[in-house]
Short mmCIF file of C-alpha atoms in Angstrom, two decimals:
data_model
loop_
_atom_site.label_atom_id
_atom_site.label_comp_id
_atom_site.label_asym_id
_atom_site.label_seq_id
_atom_site.Cartn_x
_atom_site.Cartn_y
_atom_site.Cartn_z
CA UNK A 1 85.13 137.65 108.27
CA UNK A 2 86.67 139.33 105.26
CA UNK A 3 84.99 137.43 102.33
CA UNK A 4 81.62 138.58 100.96
CA UNK A 5 78.92 135.90 101.45
CA UNK A 6 78.23 135.72 97.72
CA UNK A 7 81.92 134.97 96.91
CA UNK A 8 82.14 131.56 98.77
CA UNK A 9 79.80 128.75 99.88
CA UNK A 10 79.08 129.41 103.51
CA UNK A 11 77.45 126.07 104.06
CA UNK A 12 80.32 124.21 102.62
CA UNK A 13 82.70 126.26 104.83
CA UNK A 14 80.79 125.43 107.90
CA UNK A 15 80.72 121.72 107.12
CA UNK A 16 84.52 121.85 106.52
CA UNK A 17 84.98 123.57 109.89
CA UNK A 18 82.80 120.82 111.43
CA UNK A 19 85.03 118.11 109.74
CA UNK A 20 88.18 119.65 110.94
CA UNK A 21 86.92 119.75 114.44
CA UNK A 22 86.08 116.01 114.26
CA UNK A 23 89.64 115.43 113.16
CA UNK A 24 90.91 117.52 116.09
CA UNK A 25 88.60 115.41 118.50
CA UNK A 26 86.67 118.49 119.27
CA UNK A 27 83.10 116.94 118.71
CA UNK A 28 81.23 119.58 120.63
CA UNK A 29 82.42 122.21 118.34
CA UNK A 30 81.83 120.00 115.44
CA UNK A 31 78.17 119.49 116.21
CA UNK A 32 77.81 123.19 116.60
CA UNK A 33 79.16 123.82 113.09
CA UNK A 34 76.99 121.03 111.62
CA UNK A 35 73.96 122.62 113.25
CA UNK A 36 74.86 126.07 111.90
CA UNK A 37 75.33 124.52 108.52
CA UNK A 38 71.92 122.78 108.65
CA UNK A 39 70.20 125.96 109.72
CA UNK A 40 71.77 128.06 107.01
CA UNK A 41 71.10 125.40 104.33
CA UNK A 42 67.40 125.40 105.52
CA UNK A 43 67.24 129.21 105.22
CA UNK A 44 68.73 129.05 101.74
CA UNK A 45 66.48 126.15 100.73
CA UNK A 46 63.36 128.06 101.92
CA UNK A 47 64.44 131.11 99.82
CA UNK A 48 65.07 128.97 96.75
CA UNK A 49 62.12 126.47 97.35
CA UNK A 50 64.63 123.64 96.99
CA UNK A 51 62.86 121.40 99.48
CA UNK A 52 64.27 118.01 98.23
CA UNK A 53 67.85 118.99 98.99
CA UNK A 54 66.96 120.15 102.53
CA UNK A 55 64.95 117.01 103.27
CA UNK A 56 67.91 114.77 102.41
CA UNK A 57 70.10 116.94 104.58
CA UNK A 58 67.80 116.66 107.53
CA UNK A 59 67.41 112.95 106.98
CA UNK A 60 71.01 112.45 107.18
CA UNK A 61 71.47 114.70 110.21
CA UNK A 62 68.97 112.61 112.23
CA UNK A 63 70.84 109.38 111.53
CA UNK A 64 72.83 107.59 114.36
CA UNK A 65 76.50 107.23 114.18
CA UNK A 66 76.21 103.64 113.09
CA UNK A 67 73.56 104.47 110.40
CA UNK A 68 75.99 107.13 109.09
CA UNK A 69 78.84 104.62 108.82
CA UNK A 70 76.66 102.28 106.93
CA UNK A 71 75.69 105.14 104.65
CA UNK A 72 79.32 105.98 104.30
CA UNK A 73 80.03 102.64 102.74
CA UNK A 74 77.39 102.94 100.14
CA UNK A 75 78.57 105.74 97.88
CA UNK A 76 82.13 104.45 98.24
CA UNK A 77 81.29 101.69 95.72
CA UNK A 78 80.30 104.40 93.28
CA UNK A 79 83.63 106.17 93.74
CA UNK A 80 81.94 109.20 95.52
CA UNK A 81 84.80 109.44 97.82
CA UNK A 82 84.32 113.01 98.99
CA UNK A 83 80.73 112.10 100.12
CA UNK A 84 82.06 108.97 101.85
CA UNK A 85 84.74 110.97 103.61
CA UNK A 86 82.14 113.58 104.84
CA UNK A 87 79.66 110.87 106.05
CA UNK A 88 82.31 109.00 108.12
CA UNK A 89 83.26 112.31 109.89
CA UNK A 90 79.63 113.17 110.44
CA UNK A 91 79.30 109.66 112.14
CA UNK A 92 82.41 110.34 114.24
CA UNK A 93 80.98 113.66 115.49
CA UNK A 94 78.13 111.63 117.27
CA UNK A 95 80.59 109.10 118.78
CA UNK A 96 84.31 109.15 118.13
CA UNK A 97 86.77 108.36 115.42
CA UNK A 98 87.62 104.51 115.53
CA UNK A 99 90.72 103.00 113.92
CA UNK A 100 88.69 101.61 111.18
CA UNK A 101 87.17 105.21 110.52
CA UNK A 102 90.61 106.62 110.11
CA UNK A 103 91.50 103.90 107.51
CA UNK A 104 88.32 104.42 105.64
CA UNK A 105 89.09 108.23 105.57
CA UNK A 106 92.61 107.40 104.50
CA UNK A 107 91.20 105.18 101.63
CA UNK A 108 89.06 108.10 100.41
CA UNK A 109 92.00 110.41 100.39
CA UNK A 110 94.26 107.92 98.44
CA UNK A 111 91.50 107.73 95.74
CA UNK A 112 91.68 111.47 95.56
CA UNK A 113 95.49 111.42 95.42
CA UNK A 114 95.93 113.20 98.80
CA UNK A 115 98.68 110.66 99.75
CA UNK A 116 100.36 112.70 102.44
CA UNK A 117 97.09 113.30 104.22
CA UNK A 118 96.24 109.71 103.83
CA UNK A 119 99.47 108.61 105.49
CA UNK A 120 98.72 110.86 108.56
CA UNK A 121 95.25 109.30 108.96
CA UNK A 122 96.89 105.75 108.73
CA UNK A 123 99.19 106.69 111.42
CA UNK A 124 96.30 108.02 113.54
CA UNK A 125 94.61 104.68 113.11
CA UNK A 126 97.63 102.83 114.41
CA UNK A 127 97.64 104.96 117.57
CA UNK A 128 94.33 103.20 118.33
CA UNK A 129 95.03 99.76 116.78
CA UNK A 130 98.39 98.93 115.24
CA UNK A 131 97.40 95.50 114.07
CA UNK A 132 94.82 96.18 111.35
CA UNK A 133 96.05 94.63 108.18
CA UNK A 134 93.97 97.18 106.14
CA UNK A 135 96.51 99.89 107.16
CA UNK A 136 99.34 97.97 105.40
CA UNK A 137 97.18 97.23 102.35
CA UNK A 138 96.45 101.00 101.95
CA UNK A 139 100.15 101.78 102.23
CA UNK A 140 100.80 99.21 99.55
CA UNK A 141 98.19 101.03 97.24
CA UNK A 142 99.87 104.36 98.01
CA UNK A 143 103.34 102.93 97.07
CA UNK A 144 101.90 101.68 93.82
CA UNK A 145 100.63 105.15 92.99
CA UNK A 146 104.06 106.53 93.73
CA UNK A 147 105.50 103.72 91.52
CA UNK A 148 107.53 102.22 94.40
CA UNK A 149 106.86 98.62 93.56
CA UNK A 150 109.41 97.35 96.15
CA UNK A 151 107.60 98.98 99.10
CA UNK A 152 104.14 98.13 97.65
CA UNK A 153 105.19 94.37 97.74
CA UNK A 154 106.51 94.73 101.31
CA UNK A 155 103.21 96.30 102.48
CA UNK A 156 101.12 93.86 100.56
CA UNK A 157 102.98 90.88 102.24
CA UNK A 158 102.64 92.69 105.55
CA UNK A 159 98.85 92.78 105.18
CA UNK A 160 98.66 89.19 103.89
CA UNK A 161 100.67 87.58 106.76
CA UNK A 162 98.35 89.36 109.20
CA UNK A 163 95.16 88.02 107.49
CA UNK A 164 96.18 85.13 105.21
CA UNK A 165 92.59 84.11 104.51
CA UNK A 166 91.81 87.57 102.85
CA UNK A 167 91.57 86.96 99.09
CA UNK A 168 91.84 90.69 98.38
CA UNK A 169 95.27 90.92 100.10
CA UNK A 170 96.36 87.70 98.38
CA UNK A 171 95.41 89.12 95.02
CA UNK A 172 97.34 92.31 95.88
CA UNK A 173 100.43 90.27 96.56
CA UNK A 174 100.02 88.24 93.30
CA UNK A 175 99.55 91.39 91.12
CA UNK A 176 102.49 93.25 92.61
CA UNK A 177 104.75 90.22 92.44
CA UNK A 178 103.88 89.94 88.80
CA UNK A 179 104.77 93.62 88.19
CA UNK A 180 108.18 92.66 89.70
CA UNK A 181 108.52 89.51 87.44
CA UNK A 182 108.15 87.32 90.45
CA UNK A 183 105.78 84.52 91.32
CA UNK A 184 103.63 85.31 94.41
CA UNK A 185 105.58 82.81 96.54
CA UNK A 186 108.82 84.29 95.34
CA UNK A 187 107.55 87.70 96.32
CA UNK A 188 106.63 86.50 99.84
CA UNK A 189 110.09 84.80 100.22
CA UNK A 190 111.96 87.91 98.99
CA UNK A 191 110.15 90.07 101.63
CA UNK A 192 110.58 87.43 104.36
CA UNK A 193 114.33 87.27 103.83
CA UNK A 194 114.64 91.03 103.66
CA UNK A 195 112.93 91.34 106.97
CA UNK A 196 115.23 88.77 108.65
CA UNK A 197 118.28 90.59 107.33
CA UNK A 198 116.92 93.92 108.56
CA UNK A 199 116.19 92.55 112.12
CA UNK A 200 112.38 92.28 111.73
CA UNK A 201 112.60 88.54 112.88
CA UNK A 202 109.00 87.99 113.87
CA UNK A 203 107.68 89.26 110.51
CA UNK A 204 110.29 87.62 108.55
CA UNK A 205 109.61 84.23 110.12
CA UNK A 206 105.86 84.54 109.63
CA UNK A 207 106.45 85.52 105.93
CA UNK A 208 108.88 82.48 105.46
CA UNK A 209 106.62 80.03 107.21
CA UNK A 210 103.73 81.26 104.94
CA UNK A 211 106.09 80.70 101.93
CA UNK A 212 106.90 77.14 103.08
CA UNK A 213 103.11 76.34 103.04
CA UNK A 214 103.40 76.79 99.14
CA UNK A 215 106.86 75.51 98.83
CA UNK A 216 107.24 72.75 101.52
CA UNK A 217 110.27 71.06 99.70
CA UNK A 218 112.51 74.20 100.10
CA UNK A 219 114.78 72.62 102.73
CA UNK A 220 117.12 75.65 102.81
CA UNK A 221 114.34 77.97 104.04
CA UNK A 222 113.18 75.17 106.45
CA UNK A 223 116.51 75.04 107.97
CA UNK A 224 116.74 78.76 108.32
CA UNK A 225 113.46 78.92 110.16
CA UNK A 226 114.46 76.08 112.41
CA UNK A 227 117.74 77.89 113.17
CA UNK A 228 115.74 80.98 114.43
CA UNK A 229 113.16 78.95 116.36
CA UNK A 230 115.73 76.72 118.16
#
């Protein structure tokens, strides 16, 4: 109300308001802001004869929530994280934010180095589904950016034991273990023992049982697991 229209991008402001409303779970307000942005963009486009830009905006606006989620995945491969972030929120305005949506949003924010906001988005995801390994994988990436290799390894192992068949998670454990001058199996063992000592018995046992698959002759760890299971 106090800024002159030629001093800021009114369309972008309306879109940001819409995205904020989606995050606040106020989808009705979000759709109104998206509609205002669309109408204003069309008006500006007609004045500037920039029809191609307006056509793209209208095409995107007509997509279903699922189509928008598919579209959101596309630019992410080209590191267009801001566009990806916006498309995920546009999709959610037509349905609701899912746990995976929150994690995809967090991933975008991590790439943009907005780590505090990314952590908030991850926690929102866990309120819906606390078992998604991708959340731990993202926290591992954040820890690496913060040069906290110890935490990065813990989170990498956490993701891997939830989804052992995921080659990306396995590679993450391997790379971080290497940074810490450990083999991958040593990294898993280290985290598993730390979890047992700190009282995270279930996770610790899972990690050590996974370790035993690679090192079946480690009788000491085998005996330790048996002690907790008996």
